[in-house]
PDB file of C-alpha atoms in Angstrom:
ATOM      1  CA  UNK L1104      48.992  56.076 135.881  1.00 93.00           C
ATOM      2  CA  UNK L1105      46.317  57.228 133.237  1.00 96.00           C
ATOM      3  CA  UNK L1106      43.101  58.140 134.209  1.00 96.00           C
ATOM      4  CA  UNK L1107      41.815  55.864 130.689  1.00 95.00           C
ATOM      5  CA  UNK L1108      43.485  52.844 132.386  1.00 95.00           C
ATOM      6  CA  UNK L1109      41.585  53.428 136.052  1.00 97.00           C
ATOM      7  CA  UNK L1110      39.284  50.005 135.891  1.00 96.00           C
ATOM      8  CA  UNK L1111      35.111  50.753 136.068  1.00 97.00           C
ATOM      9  CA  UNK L1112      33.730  50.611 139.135  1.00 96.00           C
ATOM     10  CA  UNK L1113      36.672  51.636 141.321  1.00 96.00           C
ATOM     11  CA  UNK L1114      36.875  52.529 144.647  1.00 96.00           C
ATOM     12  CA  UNK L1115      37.852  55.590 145.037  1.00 96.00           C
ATOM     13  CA  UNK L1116      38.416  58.270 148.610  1.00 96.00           C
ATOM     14  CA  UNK L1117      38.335  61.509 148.479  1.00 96.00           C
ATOM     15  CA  UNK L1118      40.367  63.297 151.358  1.00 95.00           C
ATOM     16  CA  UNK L1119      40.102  67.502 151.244  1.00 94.00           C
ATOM     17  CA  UNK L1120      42.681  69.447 153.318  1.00 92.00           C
ATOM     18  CA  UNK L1121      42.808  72.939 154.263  1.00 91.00           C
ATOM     19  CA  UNK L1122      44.992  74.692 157.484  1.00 90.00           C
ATOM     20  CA  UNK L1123      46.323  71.018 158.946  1.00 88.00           C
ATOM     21  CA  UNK L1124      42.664  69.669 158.963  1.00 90.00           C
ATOM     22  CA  UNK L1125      42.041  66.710 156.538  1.00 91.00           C
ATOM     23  CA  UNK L1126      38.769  64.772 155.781  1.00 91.00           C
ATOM     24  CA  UNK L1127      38.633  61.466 154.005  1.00 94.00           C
ATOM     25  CA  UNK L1128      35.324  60.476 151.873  1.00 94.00           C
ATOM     26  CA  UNK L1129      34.647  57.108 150.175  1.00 95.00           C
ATOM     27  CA  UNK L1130      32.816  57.000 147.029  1.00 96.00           C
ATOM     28  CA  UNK L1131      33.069  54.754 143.948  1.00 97.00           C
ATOM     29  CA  UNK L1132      34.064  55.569 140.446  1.00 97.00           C
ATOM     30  CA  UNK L1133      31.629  55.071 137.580  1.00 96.00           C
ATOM     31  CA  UNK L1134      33.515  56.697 134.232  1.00 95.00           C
ATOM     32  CA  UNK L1135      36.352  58.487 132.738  1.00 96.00           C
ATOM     33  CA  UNK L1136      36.813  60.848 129.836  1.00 95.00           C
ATOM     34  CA  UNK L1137      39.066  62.710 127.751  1.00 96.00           C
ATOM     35  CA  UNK L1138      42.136  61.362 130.123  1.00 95.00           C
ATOM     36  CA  UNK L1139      41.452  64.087 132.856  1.00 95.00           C
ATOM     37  CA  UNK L1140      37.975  63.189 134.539  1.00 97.00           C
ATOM     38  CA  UNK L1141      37.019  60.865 136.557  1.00 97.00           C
ATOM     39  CA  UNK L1142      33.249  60.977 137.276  1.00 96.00           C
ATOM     40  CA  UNK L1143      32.197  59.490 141.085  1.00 97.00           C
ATOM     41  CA  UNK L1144      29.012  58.936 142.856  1.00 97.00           C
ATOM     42  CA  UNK L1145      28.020  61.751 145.325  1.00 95.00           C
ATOM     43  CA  UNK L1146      29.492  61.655 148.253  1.00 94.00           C
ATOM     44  CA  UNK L1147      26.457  62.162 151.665  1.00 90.00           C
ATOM     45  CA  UNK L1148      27.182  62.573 155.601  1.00 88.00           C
ATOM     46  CA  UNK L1149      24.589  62.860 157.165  1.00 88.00           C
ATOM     47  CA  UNK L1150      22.133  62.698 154.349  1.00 88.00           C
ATOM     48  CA  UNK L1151      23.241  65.733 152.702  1.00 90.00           C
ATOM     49  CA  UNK L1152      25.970  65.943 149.887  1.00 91.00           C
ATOM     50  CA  UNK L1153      29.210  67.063 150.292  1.00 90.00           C
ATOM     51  CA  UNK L1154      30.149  70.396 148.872  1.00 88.00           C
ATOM     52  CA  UNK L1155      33.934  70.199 147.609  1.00 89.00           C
ATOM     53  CA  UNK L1156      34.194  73.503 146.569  1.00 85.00           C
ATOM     54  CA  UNK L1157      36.032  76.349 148.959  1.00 82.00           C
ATOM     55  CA  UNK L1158      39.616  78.224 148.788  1.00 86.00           C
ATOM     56  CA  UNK L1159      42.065  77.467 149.897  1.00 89.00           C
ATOM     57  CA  UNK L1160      41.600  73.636 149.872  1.00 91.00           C
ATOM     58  CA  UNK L1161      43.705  70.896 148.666  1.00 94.00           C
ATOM     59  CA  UNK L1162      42.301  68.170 147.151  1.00 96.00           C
ATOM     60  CA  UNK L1163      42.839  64.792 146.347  1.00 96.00           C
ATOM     61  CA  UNK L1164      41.993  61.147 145.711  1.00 97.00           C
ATOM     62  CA  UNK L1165      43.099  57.532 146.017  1.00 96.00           C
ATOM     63  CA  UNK L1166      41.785  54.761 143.369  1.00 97.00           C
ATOM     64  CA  UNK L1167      42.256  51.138 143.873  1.00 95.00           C
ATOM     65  CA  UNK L1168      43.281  49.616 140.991  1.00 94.00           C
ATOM     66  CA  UNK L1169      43.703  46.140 142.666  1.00 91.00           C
ATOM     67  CA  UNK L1170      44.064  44.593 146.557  1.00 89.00           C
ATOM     68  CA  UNK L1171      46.674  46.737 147.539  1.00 87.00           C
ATOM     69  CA  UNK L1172      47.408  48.608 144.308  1.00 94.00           C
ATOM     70  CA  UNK L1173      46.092  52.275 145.036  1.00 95.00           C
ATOM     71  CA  UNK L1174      47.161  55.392 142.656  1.00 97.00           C
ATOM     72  CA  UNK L1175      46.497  59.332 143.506  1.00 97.00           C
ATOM     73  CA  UNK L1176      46.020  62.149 142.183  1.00 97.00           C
ATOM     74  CA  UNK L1177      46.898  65.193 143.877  1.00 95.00           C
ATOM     75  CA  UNK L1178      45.530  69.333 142.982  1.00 91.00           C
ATOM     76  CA  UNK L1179      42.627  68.248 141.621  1.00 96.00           C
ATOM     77  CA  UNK L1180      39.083  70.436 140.842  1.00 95.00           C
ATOM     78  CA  UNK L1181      35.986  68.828 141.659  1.00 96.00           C
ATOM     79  CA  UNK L1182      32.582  69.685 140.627  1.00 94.00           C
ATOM     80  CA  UNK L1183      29.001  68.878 140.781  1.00 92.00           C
ATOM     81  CA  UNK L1184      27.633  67.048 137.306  1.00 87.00           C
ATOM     82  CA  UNK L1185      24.118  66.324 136.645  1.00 90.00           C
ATOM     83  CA  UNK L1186      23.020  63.980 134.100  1.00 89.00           C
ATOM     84  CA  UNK L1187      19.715  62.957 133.206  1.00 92.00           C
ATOM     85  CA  UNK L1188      18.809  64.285 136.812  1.00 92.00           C
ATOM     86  CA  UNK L1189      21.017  62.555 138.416  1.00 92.00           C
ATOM     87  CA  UNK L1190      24.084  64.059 140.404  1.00 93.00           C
ATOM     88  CA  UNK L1191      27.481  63.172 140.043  1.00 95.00           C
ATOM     89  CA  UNK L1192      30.929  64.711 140.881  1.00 96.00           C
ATOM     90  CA  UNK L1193      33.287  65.217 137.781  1.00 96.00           C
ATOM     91  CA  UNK L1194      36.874  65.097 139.066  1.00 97.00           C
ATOM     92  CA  UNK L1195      39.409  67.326 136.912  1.00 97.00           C
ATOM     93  CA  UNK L1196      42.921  65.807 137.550  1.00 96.00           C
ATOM     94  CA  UNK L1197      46.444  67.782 135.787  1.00 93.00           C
ATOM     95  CA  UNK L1198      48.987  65.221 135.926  1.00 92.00           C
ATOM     96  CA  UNK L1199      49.024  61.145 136.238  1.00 93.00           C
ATOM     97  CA  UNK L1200      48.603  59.356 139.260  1.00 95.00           C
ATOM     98  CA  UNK L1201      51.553  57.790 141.117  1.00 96.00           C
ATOM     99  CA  UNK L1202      51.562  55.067 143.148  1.00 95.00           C
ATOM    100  CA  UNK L1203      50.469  55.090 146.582  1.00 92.00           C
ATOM    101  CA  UNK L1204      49.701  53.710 150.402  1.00 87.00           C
ATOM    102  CA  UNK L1205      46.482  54.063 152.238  1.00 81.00           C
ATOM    103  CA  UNK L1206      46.000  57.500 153.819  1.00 70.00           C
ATOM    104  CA  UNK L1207      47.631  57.192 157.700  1.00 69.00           C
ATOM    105  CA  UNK L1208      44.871  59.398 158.974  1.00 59.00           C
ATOM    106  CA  UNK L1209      42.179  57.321 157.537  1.00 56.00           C
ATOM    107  CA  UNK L1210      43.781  54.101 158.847  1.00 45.00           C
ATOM    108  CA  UNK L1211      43.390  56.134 162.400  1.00 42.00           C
ATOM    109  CA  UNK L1212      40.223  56.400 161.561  1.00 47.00           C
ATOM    110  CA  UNK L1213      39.068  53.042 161.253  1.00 44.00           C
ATOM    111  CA  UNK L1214      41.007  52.084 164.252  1.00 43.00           C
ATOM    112  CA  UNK L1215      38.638  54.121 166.316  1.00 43.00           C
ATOM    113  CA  UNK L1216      36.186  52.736 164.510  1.00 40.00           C
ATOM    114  CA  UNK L1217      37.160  49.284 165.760  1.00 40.00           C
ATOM    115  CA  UNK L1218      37.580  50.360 169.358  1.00 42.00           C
ATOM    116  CA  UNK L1219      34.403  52.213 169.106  1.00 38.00           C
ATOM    117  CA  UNK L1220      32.819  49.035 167.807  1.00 37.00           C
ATOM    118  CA  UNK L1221      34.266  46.495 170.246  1.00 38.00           C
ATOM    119  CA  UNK L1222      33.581  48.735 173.154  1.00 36.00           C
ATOM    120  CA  UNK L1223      29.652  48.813 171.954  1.00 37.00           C
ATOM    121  CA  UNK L1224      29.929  44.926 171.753  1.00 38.00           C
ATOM    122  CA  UNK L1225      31.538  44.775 175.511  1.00 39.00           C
ATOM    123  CA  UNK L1226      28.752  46.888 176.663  1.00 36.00           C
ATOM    124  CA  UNK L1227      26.064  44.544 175.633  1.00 35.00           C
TER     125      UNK L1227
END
């Protein structure tokens, strides 16, 4: 898939790997140029940005085209992009996207999310 044919807004995640430890990041995407960026909103955890830059990470992210319909692109450079004093990330992707599934450790995720949240309720 073409980064000109991802739709505006998009959700997008952002998952950033480095020695078997993974972290998955939501954000949304807002534009695309030149075929190879993606601009996203900035992603915050406990209200303060995320800083994507560091060796020896990979990096990658998942757009949803459609219910279901998710492409990624893998080895990509992100950035920090400020325009008119507002801050974006500019995502630098190499090759197309390919078709994809959702991330298995961000499905675990929200499963403990759900068992976190039901156990809250039964406590009540």
């Amino acid at each position: 898939m073409e980064v000109n044919n991802i739709p505006i807004p998009s959700v997008a995640t952002i998952k950033v790997s480095k020695e078997g430890k993974a972290a998955v990041f939501d954000t949304t995407v807002i534009h695309t140029t030149d075929n190879k960026y993606i601009y996203v909103m900035p992603v915050k955890e406990k209200d303060k940005f995320v800083n994507f830059s560091g060796d020896g990470m990979f990096r990658e992210v998942k757009i949803q085209f459609a219910p279901y319909e998710l492409y990624v692109w893998k080895n990509i450079g992100i950035t920090k992009f400020t325009e008119d004093g507002k801050l974006f990330l500019r995502i630098r992707t190499t090759t197309p996207g390919t078709r994809s599934n959702t991330w298995k450790d961000r499905a675990a995720k929200r499963e403990g999310e759900k068992e976190a949240q039901k156990k809250a309720v039964e406590e009540e």
